[in-house]
PDB file of C-alpha atoms in Angstrom:
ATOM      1  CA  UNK A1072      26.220   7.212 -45.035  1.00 79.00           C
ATOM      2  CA  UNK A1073      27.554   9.436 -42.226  1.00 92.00           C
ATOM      3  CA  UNK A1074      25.370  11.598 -40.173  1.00 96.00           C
ATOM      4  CA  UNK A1075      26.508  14.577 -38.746  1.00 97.00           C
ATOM      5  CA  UNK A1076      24.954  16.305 -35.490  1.00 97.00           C
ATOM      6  CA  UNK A1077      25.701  18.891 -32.685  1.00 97.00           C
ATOM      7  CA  UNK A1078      24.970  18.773 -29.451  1.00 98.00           C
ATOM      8  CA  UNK A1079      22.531  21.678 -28.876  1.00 98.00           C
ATOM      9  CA  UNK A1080      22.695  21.817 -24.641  1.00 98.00           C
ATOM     10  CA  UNK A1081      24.326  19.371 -21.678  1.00 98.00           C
ATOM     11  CA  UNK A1082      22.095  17.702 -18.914  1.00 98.00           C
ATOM     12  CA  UNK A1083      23.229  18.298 -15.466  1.00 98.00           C
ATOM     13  CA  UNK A1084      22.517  15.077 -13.336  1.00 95.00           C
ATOM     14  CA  UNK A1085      23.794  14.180  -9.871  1.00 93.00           C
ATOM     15  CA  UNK A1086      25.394  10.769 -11.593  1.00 91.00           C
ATOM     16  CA  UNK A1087      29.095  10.756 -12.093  1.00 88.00           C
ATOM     17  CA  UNK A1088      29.750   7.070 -11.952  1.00 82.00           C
ATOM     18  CA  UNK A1089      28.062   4.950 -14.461  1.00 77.00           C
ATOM     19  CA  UNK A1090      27.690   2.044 -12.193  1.00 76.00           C
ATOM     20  CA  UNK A1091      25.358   3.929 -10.046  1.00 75.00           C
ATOM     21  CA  UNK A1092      23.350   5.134 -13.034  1.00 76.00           C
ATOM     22  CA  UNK A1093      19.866   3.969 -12.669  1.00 75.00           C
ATOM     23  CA  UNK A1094      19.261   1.762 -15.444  1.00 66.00           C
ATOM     24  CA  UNK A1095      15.861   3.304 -16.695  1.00 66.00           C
ATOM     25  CA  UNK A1096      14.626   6.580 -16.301  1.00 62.00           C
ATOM     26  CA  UNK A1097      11.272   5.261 -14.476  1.00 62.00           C
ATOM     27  CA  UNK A1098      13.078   3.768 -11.489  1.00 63.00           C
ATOM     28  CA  UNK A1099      14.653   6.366 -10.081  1.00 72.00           C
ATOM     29  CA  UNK A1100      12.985  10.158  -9.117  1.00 87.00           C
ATOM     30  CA  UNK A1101      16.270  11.512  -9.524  1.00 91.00           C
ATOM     31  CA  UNK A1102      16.583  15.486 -10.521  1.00 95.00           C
ATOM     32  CA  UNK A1103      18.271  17.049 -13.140  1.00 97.00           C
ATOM     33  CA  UNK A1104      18.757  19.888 -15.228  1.00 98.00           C
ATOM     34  CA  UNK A1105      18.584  20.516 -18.764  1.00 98.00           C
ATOM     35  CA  UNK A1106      20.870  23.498 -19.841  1.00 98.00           C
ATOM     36  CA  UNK A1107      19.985  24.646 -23.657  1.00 98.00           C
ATOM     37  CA  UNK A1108      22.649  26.162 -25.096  1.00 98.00           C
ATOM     38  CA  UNK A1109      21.512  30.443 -25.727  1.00 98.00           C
ATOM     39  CA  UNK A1110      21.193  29.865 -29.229  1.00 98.00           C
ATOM     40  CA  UNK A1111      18.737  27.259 -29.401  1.00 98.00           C
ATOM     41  CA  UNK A1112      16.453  28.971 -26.432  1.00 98.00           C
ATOM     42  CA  UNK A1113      13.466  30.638 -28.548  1.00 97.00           C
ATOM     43  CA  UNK A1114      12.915  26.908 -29.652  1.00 98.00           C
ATOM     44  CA  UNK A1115      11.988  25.926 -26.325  1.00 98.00           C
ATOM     45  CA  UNK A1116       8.633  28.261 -26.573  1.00 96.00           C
ATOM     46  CA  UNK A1117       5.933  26.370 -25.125  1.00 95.00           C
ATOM     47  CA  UNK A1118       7.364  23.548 -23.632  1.00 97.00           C
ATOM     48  CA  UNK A1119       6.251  24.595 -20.378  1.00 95.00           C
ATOM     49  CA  UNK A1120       2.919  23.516 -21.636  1.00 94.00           C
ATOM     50  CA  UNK A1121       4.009  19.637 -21.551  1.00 95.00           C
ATOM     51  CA  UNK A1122       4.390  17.484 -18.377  1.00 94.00           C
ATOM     52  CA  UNK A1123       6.679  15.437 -19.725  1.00 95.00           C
ATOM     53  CA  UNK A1124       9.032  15.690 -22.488  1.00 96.00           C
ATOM     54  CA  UNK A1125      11.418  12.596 -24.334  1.00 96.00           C
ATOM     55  CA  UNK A1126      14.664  13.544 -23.885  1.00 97.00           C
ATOM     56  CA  UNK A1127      17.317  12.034 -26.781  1.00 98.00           C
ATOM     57  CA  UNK A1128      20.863  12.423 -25.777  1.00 98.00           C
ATOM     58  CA  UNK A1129      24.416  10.866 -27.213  1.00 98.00           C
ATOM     59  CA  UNK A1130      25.816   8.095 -24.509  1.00 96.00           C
ATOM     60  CA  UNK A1131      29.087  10.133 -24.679  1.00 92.00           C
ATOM     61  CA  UNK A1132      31.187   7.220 -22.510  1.00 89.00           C
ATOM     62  CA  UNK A1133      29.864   4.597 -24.759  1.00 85.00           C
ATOM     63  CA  UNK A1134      33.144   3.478 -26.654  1.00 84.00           C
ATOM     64  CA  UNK A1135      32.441  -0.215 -27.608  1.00 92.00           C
ATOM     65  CA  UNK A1136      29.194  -1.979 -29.678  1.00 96.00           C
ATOM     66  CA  UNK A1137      28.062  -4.980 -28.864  1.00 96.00           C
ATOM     67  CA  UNK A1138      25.006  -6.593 -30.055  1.00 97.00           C
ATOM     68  CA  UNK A1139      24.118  -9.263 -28.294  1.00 96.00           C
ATOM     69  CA  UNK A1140      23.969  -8.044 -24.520  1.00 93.00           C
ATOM     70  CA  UNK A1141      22.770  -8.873 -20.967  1.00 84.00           C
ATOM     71  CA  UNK A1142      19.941  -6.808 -19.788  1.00 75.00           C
ATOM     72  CA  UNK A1143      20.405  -5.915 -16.189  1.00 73.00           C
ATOM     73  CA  UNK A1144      17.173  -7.136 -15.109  1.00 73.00           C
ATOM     74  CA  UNK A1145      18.040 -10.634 -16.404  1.00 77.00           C
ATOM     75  CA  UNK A1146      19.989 -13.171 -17.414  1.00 82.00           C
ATOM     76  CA  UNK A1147      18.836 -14.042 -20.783  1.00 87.00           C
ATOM     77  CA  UNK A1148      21.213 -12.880 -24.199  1.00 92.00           C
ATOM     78  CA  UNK A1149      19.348  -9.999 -26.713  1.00 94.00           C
ATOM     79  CA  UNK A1150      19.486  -8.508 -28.899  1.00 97.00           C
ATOM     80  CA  UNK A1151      21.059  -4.708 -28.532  1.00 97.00           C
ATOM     81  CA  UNK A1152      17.964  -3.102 -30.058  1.00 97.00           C
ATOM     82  CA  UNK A1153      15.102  -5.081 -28.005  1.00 94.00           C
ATOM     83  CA  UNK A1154      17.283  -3.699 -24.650  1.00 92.00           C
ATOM     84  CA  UNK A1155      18.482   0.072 -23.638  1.00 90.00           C
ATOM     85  CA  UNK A1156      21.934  -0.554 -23.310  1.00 91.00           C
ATOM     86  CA  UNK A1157      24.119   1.589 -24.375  1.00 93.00           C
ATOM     87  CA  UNK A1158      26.277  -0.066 -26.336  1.00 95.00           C
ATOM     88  CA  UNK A1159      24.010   0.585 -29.852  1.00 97.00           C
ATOM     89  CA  UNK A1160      25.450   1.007 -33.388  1.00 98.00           C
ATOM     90  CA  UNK A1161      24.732   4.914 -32.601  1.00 98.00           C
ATOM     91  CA  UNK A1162      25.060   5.291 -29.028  1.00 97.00           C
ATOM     92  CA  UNK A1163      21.797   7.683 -28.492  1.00 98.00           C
ATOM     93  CA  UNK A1164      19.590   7.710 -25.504  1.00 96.00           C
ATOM     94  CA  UNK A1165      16.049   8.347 -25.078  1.00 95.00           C
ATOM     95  CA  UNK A1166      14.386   9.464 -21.639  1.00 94.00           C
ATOM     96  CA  UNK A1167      10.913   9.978 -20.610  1.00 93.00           C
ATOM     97  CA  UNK A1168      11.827  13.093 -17.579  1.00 95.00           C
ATOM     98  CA  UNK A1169       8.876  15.070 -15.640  1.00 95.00           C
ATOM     99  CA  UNK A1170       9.176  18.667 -16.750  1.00 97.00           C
ATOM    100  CA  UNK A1171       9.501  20.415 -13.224  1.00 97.00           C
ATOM    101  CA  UNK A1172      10.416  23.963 -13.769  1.00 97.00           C
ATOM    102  CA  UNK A1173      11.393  26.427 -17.092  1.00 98.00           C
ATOM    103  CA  UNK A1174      14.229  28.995 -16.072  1.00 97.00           C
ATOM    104  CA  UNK A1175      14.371  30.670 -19.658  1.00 97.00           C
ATOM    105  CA  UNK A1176      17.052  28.182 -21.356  1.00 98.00           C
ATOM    106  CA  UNK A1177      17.081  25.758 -18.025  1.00 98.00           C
ATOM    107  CA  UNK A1178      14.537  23.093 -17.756  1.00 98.00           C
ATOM    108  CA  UNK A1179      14.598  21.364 -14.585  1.00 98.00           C
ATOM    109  CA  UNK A1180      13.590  17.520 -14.708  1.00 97.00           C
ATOM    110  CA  UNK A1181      12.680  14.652 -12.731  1.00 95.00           C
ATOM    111  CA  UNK A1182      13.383  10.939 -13.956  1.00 92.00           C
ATOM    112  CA  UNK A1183      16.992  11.315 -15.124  1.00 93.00           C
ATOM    113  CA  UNK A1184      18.663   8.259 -15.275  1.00 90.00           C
ATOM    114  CA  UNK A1185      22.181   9.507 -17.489  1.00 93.00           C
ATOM    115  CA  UNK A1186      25.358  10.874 -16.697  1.00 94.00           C
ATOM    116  CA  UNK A1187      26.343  14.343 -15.496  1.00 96.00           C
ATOM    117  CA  UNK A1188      27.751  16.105 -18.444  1.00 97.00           C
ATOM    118  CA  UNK A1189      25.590  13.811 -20.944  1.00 97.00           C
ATOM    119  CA  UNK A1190      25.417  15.933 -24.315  1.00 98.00           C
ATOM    120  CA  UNK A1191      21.907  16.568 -25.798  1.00 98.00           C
ATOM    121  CA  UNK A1192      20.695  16.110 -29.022  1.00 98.00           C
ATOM    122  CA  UNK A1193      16.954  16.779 -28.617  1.00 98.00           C
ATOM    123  CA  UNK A1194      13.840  17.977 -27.420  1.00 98.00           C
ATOM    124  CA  UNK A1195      10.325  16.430 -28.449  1.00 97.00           C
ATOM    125  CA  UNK A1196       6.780  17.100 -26.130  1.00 94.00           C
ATOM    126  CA  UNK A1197       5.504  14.034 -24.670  1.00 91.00           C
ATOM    127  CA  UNK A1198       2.174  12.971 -25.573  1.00 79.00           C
ATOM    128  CA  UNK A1199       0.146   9.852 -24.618  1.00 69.00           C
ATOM    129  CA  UNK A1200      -1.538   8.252 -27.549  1.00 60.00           C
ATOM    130  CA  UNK A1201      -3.560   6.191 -25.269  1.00 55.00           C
ATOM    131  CA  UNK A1202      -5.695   9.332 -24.756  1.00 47.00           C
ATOM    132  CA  UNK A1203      -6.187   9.907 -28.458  1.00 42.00           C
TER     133      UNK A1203
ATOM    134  CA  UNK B1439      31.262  19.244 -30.351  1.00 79.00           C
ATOM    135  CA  UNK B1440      30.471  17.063 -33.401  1.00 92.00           C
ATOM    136  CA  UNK B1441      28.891  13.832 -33.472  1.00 96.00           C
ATOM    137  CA  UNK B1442      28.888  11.099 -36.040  1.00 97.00           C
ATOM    138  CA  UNK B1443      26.193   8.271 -36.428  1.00 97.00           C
ATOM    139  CA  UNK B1444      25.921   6.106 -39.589  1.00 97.00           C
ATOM    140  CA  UNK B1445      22.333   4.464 -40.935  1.00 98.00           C
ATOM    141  CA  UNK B1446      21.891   1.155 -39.403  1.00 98.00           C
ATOM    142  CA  UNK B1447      18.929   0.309 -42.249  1.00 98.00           C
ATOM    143  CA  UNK B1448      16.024   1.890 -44.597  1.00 98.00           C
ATOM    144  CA  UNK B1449      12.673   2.185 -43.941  1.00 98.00           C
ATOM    145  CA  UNK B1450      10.222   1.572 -46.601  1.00 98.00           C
ATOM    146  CA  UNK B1451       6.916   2.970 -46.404  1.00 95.00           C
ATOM    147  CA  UNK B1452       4.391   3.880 -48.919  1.00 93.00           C
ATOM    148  CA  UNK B1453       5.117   7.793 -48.546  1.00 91.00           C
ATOM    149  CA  UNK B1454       7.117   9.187 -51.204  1.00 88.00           C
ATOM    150  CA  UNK B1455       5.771  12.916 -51.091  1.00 82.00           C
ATOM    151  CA  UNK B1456       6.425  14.992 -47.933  1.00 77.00           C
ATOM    152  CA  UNK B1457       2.873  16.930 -48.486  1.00 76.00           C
ATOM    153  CA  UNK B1458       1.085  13.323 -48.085  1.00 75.00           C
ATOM    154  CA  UNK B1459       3.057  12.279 -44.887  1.00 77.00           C
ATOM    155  CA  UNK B1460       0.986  11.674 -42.215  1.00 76.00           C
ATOM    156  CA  UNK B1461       2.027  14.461 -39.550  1.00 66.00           C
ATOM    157  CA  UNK B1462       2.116  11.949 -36.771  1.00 66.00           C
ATOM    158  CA  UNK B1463       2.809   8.425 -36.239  1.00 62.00           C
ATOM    159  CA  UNK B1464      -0.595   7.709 -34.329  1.00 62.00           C
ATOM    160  CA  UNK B1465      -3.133   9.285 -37.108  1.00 63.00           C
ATOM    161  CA  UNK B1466      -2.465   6.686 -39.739  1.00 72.00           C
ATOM    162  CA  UNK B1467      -2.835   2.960 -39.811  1.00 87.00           C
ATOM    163  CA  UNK B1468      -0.143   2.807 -42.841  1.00 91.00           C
ATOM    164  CA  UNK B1469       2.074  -0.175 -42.788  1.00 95.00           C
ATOM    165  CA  UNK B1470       6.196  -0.253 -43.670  1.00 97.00           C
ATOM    166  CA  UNK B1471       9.215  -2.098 -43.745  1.00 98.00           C
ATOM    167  CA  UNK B1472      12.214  -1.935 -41.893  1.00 98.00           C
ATOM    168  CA  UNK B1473      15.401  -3.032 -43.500  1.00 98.00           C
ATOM    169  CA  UNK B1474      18.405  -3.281 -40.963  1.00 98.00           C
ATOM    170  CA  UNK B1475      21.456  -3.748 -42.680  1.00 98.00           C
ATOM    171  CA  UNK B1476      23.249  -7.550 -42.759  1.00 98.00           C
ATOM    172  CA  UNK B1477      25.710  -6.812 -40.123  1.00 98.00           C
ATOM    173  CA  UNK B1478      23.333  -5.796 -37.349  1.00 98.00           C
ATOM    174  CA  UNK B1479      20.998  -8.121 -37.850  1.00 98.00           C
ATOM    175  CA  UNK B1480      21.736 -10.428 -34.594  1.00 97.00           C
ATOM    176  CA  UNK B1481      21.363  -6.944 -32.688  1.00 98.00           C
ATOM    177  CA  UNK B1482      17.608  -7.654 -33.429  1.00 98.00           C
ATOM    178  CA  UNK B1483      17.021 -10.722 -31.153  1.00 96.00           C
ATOM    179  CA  UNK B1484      14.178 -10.845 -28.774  1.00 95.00           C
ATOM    180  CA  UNK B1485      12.395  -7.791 -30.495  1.00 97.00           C
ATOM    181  CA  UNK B1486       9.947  -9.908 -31.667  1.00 95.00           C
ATOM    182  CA  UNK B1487       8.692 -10.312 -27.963  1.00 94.00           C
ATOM    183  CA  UNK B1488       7.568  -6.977 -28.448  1.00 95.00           C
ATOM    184  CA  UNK B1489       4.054  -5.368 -29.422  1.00 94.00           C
ATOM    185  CA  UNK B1490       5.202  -1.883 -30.082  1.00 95.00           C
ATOM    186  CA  UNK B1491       8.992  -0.267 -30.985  1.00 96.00           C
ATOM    187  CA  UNK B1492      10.829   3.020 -30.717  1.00 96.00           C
ATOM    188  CA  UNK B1493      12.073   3.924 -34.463  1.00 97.00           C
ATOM    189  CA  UNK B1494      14.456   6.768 -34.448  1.00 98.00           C
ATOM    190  CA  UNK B1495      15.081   8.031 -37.834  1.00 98.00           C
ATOM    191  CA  UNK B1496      16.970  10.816 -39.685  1.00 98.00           C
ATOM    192  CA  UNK B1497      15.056  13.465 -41.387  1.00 96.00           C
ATOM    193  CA  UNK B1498      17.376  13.052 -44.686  1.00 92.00           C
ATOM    194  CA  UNK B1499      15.280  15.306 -46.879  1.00 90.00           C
ATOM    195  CA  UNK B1500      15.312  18.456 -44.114  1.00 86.00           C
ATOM    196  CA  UNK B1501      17.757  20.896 -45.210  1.00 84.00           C
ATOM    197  CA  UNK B1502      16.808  23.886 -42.872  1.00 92.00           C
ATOM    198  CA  UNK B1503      16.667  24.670 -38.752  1.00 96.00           C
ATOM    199  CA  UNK B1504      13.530  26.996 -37.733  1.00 96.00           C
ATOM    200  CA  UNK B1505      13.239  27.342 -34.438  1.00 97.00           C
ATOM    201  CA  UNK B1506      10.091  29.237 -34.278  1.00 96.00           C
ATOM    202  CA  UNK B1507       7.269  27.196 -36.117  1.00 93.00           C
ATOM    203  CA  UNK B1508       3.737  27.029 -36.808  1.00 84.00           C
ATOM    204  CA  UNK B1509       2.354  23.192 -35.945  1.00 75.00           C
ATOM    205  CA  UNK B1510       0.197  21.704 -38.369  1.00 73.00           C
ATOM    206  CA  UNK B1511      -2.800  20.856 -35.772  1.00 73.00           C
ATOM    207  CA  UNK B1512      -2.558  24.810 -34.386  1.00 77.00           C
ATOM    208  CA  UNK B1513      -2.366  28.725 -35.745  1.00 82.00           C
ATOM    209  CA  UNK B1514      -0.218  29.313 -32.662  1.00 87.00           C
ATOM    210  CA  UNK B1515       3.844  29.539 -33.393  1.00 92.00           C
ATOM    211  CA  UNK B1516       6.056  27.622 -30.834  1.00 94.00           C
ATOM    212  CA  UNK B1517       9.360  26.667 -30.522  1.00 97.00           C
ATOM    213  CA  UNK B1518      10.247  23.583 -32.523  1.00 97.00           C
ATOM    214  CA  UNK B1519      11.283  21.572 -29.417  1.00 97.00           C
ATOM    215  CA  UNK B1520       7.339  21.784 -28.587  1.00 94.00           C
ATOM    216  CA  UNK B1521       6.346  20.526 -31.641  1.00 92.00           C
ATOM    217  CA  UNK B1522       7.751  17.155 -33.932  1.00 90.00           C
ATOM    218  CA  UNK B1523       8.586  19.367 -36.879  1.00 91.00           C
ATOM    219  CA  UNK B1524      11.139  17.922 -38.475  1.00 93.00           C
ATOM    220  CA  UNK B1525      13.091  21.461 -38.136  1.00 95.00           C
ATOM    221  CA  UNK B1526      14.968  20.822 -35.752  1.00 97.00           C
ATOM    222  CA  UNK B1527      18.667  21.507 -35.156  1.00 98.00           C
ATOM    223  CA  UNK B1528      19.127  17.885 -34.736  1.00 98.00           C
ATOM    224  CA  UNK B1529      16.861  16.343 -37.532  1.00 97.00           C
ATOM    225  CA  UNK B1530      16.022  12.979 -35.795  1.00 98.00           C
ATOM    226  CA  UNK B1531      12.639  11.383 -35.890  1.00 96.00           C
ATOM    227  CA  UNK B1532      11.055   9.137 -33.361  1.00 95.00           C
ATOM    228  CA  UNK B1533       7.617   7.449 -33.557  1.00 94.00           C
ATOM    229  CA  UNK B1534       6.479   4.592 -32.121  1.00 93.00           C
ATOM    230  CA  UNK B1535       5.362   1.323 -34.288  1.00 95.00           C
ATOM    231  CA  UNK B1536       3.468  -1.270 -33.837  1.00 95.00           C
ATOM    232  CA  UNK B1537       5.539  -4.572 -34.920  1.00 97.00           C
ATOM    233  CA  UNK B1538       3.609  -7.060 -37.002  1.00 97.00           C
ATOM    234  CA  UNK B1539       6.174  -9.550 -38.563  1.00 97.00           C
ATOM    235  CA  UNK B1540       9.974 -10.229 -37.963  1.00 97.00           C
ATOM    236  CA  UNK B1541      11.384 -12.134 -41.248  1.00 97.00           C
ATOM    237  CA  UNK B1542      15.506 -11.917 -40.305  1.00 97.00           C
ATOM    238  CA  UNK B1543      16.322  -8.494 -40.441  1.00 98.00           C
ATOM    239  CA  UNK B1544      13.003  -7.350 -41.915  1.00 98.00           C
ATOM    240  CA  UNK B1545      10.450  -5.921 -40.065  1.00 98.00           C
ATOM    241  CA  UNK B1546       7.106  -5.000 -40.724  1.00 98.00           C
ATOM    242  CA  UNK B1547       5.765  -1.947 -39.025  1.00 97.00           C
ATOM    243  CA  UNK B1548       2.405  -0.296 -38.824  1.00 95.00           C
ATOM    244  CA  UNK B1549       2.177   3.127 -37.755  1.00 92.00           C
ATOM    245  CA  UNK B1550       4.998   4.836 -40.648  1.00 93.00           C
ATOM    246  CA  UNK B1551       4.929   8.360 -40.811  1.00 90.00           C
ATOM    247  CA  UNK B1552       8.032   9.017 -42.386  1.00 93.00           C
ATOM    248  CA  UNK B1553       9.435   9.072 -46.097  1.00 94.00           C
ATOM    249  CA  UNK B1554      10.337   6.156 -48.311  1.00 96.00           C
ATOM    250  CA  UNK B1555      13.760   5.852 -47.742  1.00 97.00           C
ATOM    251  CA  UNK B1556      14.394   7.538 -44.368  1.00 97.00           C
ATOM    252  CA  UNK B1557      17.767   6.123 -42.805  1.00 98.00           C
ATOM    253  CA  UNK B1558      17.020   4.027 -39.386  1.00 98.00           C
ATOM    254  CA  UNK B1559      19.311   5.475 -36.419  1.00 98.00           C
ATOM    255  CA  UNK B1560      18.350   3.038 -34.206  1.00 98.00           C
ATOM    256  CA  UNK B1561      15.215   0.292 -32.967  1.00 98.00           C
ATOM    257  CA  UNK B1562      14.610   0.254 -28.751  1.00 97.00           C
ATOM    258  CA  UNK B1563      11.914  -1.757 -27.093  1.00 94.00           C
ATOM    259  CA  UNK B1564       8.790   0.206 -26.468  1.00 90.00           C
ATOM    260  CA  UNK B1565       7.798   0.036 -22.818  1.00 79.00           C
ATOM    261  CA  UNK B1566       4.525   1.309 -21.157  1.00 69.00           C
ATOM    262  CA  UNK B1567       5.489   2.766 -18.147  1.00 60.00           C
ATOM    263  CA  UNK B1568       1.979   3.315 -16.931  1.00 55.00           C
ATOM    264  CA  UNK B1569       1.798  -0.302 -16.528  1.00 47.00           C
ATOM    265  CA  UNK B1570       5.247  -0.741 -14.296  1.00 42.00           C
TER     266      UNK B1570
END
């Protein structure tokens, strides 16, 4: 079963070489900014309200799938789906960013840890269960 | 810019009516499956070292985009990127699920709060990172 989707907006990050990518979004207070294409802008309504939103975007370098991988912060074999690499059956990343500022269809972020140009597929509020 | 992902597995849960689907994957203690297809299967190794999972899903029943909605917990419209309405331009879900069993390339979830049925996009390691 195929699954088609668009890319509804680019993120703007200062990484153009994947090797200097931070790994995870949590290491690195990088900025960034999230450009929503005009169509899609009245759906952004009340984001401002969240201090952090997950971020799901298409790992648009990733050419290859490989299952079994090496996690950068060790040395041991997994599984593709217990790591973040992003060589997945569907190459789609999620982020955890800091929602800094809301310039009408521009949301500027903190935490980005993908690649200048990346193409994004979504938008969902952050919230922390552990407080529910 | 289109972009093409295929299901990687089924999840099985005991929600076969949208009006009965719990709205969120934290309000509900209800327990699923998660079927990955044979030939991912090795992609799963080392999840089981893990308490809690990232499930991204399709929305495979949604047929329409509203950007503007009305969130079942509030009166007060906002933009579906605010919300987890399944609405969305890009129809993926995410939740978070707590892993109780590997058997091969079955897992058993609790936490479901998606259809019977709904095709997997992808399984990442959950990681707290309050804790790090």
């Amino acid at each position: 079963m195929e699954i088609t989707y668009r890319a509804i907006g680019i993120i703007h990050t200062p990484f153009r070489d994947r090797k200097k990518t931070p790994y995870q979004y949590f290491v690195d207070n990088a900025e960034g900014t999230i450009e929503i294409f005009p169509e899609y802008e009245e759906g952004l309504e009340g984001i401002e309200n969240f201090d952090r939103i997950i971020v799901l975007f298409h790992f648009h370098e990733q050419r290859e799938v490989v299952l079994k991988v090496k996690p950068k912060i060790s040395d041991e074999i997994r599984g593709v789906f217990s790591t973040r690499s992003p060589t997945r059956p569907n190459p789609i990343g999620m982020s955890v960013v800091k929602l800094l500022e809301r310039n009408g269809r521009f949301l500027k972020v903190m935490n980005v840890d993908m690649l200048d140009g990346t193409p994004l597929l979504d938008i969902k509020p952050w919230i922390d269960t552990k407080n529910i």
